[in-house]
PDB file of C-alpha atoms in Angstrom:
ATOM      1  CA  UNK Q   1      12.923  -7.285 -10.113  1.00 59.00           C
ATOM      2  CA  UNK Q   2      10.713  -4.378 -11.217  1.00 79.00           C
ATOM      3  CA  UNK Q   3       7.118  -5.095  -9.425  1.00 84.00           C
ATOM      4  CA  UNK Q   4       4.227  -5.723 -12.234  1.00 86.00           C
ATOM      5  CA  UNK Q   5       2.560  -4.189 -14.009  1.00 94.00           C
ATOM      6  CA  UNK Q   6      -0.764  -6.121 -13.100  1.00 97.00           C
ATOM      7  CA  UNK Q   7      -1.497  -7.353  -9.763  1.00 98.00           C
ATOM      8  CA  UNK Q   8      -3.604 -11.039  -9.481  1.00 97.00           C
ATOM      9  CA  UNK Q   9      -6.362 -11.714  -6.407  1.00 97.00           C
ATOM     10  CA  UNK Q  10      -3.452 -12.292  -4.111  1.00 97.00           C
ATOM     11  CA  UNK Q  11      -0.905 -10.201  -4.716  1.00 97.00           C
ATOM     12  CA  UNK Q  12      -3.499  -7.352  -4.279  1.00 98.00           C
ATOM     13  CA  UNK Q  13      -4.075  -8.546  -1.079  1.00 98.00           C
ATOM     14  CA  UNK Q  14      -0.529  -8.809  -0.094  1.00 97.00           C
ATOM     15  CA  UNK Q  15      -0.738  -5.422  -1.830  1.00 96.00           C
ATOM     16  CA  UNK Q  16      -3.453  -3.909   0.746  1.00 97.00           C
ATOM     17  CA  UNK Q  17      -2.300  -6.350   3.237  1.00 98.00           C
ATOM     18  CA  UNK Q  18      -5.729  -8.007   3.228  1.00 98.00           C
ATOM     19  CA  UNK Q  19      -7.149 -11.267   2.843  1.00 98.00           C
ATOM     20  CA  UNK Q  20      -7.938 -12.623  -1.131  1.00 98.00           C
ATOM     21  CA  UNK Q  21     -12.091 -13.493   0.227  1.00 98.00           C
ATOM     22  CA  UNK Q  22     -11.542  -9.361   1.267  1.00 98.00           C
ATOM     23  CA  UNK Q  23     -10.718  -8.486  -2.149  1.00 98.00           C
ATOM     24  CA  UNK Q  24     -13.280 -11.307  -3.871  1.00 97.00           C
ATOM     25  CA  UNK Q  25     -15.996  -8.758  -1.480  1.00 98.00           C
ATOM     26  CA  UNK Q  26     -14.678  -5.172  -1.921  1.00 97.00           C
ATOM     27  CA  UNK Q  27     -14.609  -6.082  -6.059  1.00 97.00           C
ATOM     28  CA  UNK Q  28     -18.401  -7.303  -5.153  1.00 97.00           C
ATOM     29  CA  UNK Q  29     -19.607  -4.733  -3.699  1.00 97.00           C
ATOM     30  CA  UNK Q  30     -17.539  -2.198  -6.242  1.00 97.00           C
ATOM     31  CA  UNK Q  31     -15.334  -0.115  -3.034  1.00 97.00           C
ATOM     32  CA  UNK Q  32     -12.108  -1.334  -5.445  1.00 97.00           C
ATOM     33  CA  UNK Q  33     -11.566  -0.047  -9.023  1.00 97.00           C
ATOM     34  CA  UNK Q  34     -12.503  -1.957 -11.779  1.00 96.00           C
ATOM     35  CA  UNK Q  35     -10.237  -5.521 -12.428  1.00 97.00           C
ATOM     36  CA  UNK Q  36      -9.119  -5.148 -16.433  1.00 97.00           C
ATOM     37  CA  UNK Q  37      -9.881  -9.213 -17.949  1.00 96.00           C
ATOM     38  CA  UNK Q  38      -6.394 -10.659 -19.335  1.00 94.00           C
ATOM     39  CA  UNK Q  39      -7.505 -14.099 -21.341  1.00 95.00           C
ATOM     40  CA  UNK Q  40      -9.425 -16.171 -18.434  1.00 95.00           C
ATOM     41  CA  UNK Q  41      -7.933 -13.836 -15.033  1.00 96.00           C
ATOM     42  CA  UNK Q  42      -8.762 -11.134 -13.547  1.00 96.00           C
ATOM     43  CA  UNK Q  43      -6.238  -8.258 -12.859  1.00 98.00           C
ATOM     44  CA  UNK Q  44      -5.745  -4.738 -11.281  1.00 98.00           C
ATOM     45  CA  UNK Q  45      -3.826  -1.989 -12.107  1.00 96.00           C
ATOM     46  CA  UNK Q  46      -0.416  -1.778  -9.870  1.00 97.00           C
ATOM     47  CA  UNK Q  47      -0.859   2.316 -11.017  1.00 94.00           C
ATOM     48  CA  UNK Q  48      -4.428   2.944 -10.624  1.00 94.00           C
ATOM     49  CA  UNK Q  49      -4.546   1.209  -7.305  1.00 97.00           C
ATOM     50  CA  UNK Q  50      -1.662   3.093  -5.816  1.00 96.00           C
ATOM     51  CA  UNK Q  51      -3.631   6.555  -6.824  1.00 94.00           C
ATOM     52  CA  UNK Q  52      -6.282   4.744  -5.477  1.00 96.00           C
ATOM     53  CA  UNK Q  53      -4.518   4.315  -2.384  1.00 96.00           C
ATOM     54  CA  UNK Q  54      -3.432   7.393  -2.287  1.00 95.00           C
ATOM     55  CA  UNK Q  55      -6.586   9.901  -2.858  1.00 94.00           C
ATOM     56  CA  UNK Q  56      -8.192   7.502   0.182  1.00 95.00           C
ATOM     57  CA  UNK Q  57      -9.217   4.356  -1.611  1.00 96.00           C
ATOM     58  CA  UNK Q  58     -13.124   5.585  -2.697  1.00 96.00           C
ATOM     59  CA  UNK Q  59     -15.654   3.469  -3.874  1.00 95.00           C
ATOM     60  CA  UNK Q  60     -15.615   2.741  -7.437  1.00 95.00           C
ATOM     61  CA  UNK Q  61     -17.924   5.059  -9.454  1.00 93.00           C
ATOM     62  CA  UNK Q  62     -15.950   8.142  -7.541  1.00 94.00           C
ATOM     63  CA  UNK Q  63     -12.910   6.589  -8.270  1.00 92.00           C
ATOM     64  CA  UNK Q  64     -14.155   5.917 -12.385  1.00 91.00           C
ATOM     65  CA  UNK Q  65     -15.539   9.636 -12.571  1.00 91.00           C
ATOM     66  CA  UNK Q  66     -12.137  11.349 -11.371  1.00 84.00           C
ATOM     67  CA  UNK Q  67      -9.601   8.178 -13.101  1.00 73.00           C
ATOM     68  CA  UNK Q  68     -11.798   9.286 -16.295  1.00 74.00           C
ATOM     69  CA  UNK Q  69     -10.916  12.966 -15.323  1.00 75.00           C
ATOM     70  CA  UNK Q  70      -7.249  11.817 -15.734  1.00 72.00           C
ATOM     71  CA  UNK Q  71      -6.805  10.326 -18.418  1.00 62.00           C
TER      72      UNK Q  71
END
């Protein structure tokens, strides 16, 4: 079975080995990449999270500047 392209909050928490509540806090304080909305669901792009971790988990503003310049 292949890896999902989009991660739920629970899946992201499992991937990063933190609690779902920690993901909520990190999102509210802009410490993780911005999620995307799929209908009423909130999801994170797996590829974006993997790249974010690779470069050291910068805060959202720094990440967005890098992400946009690479896209």
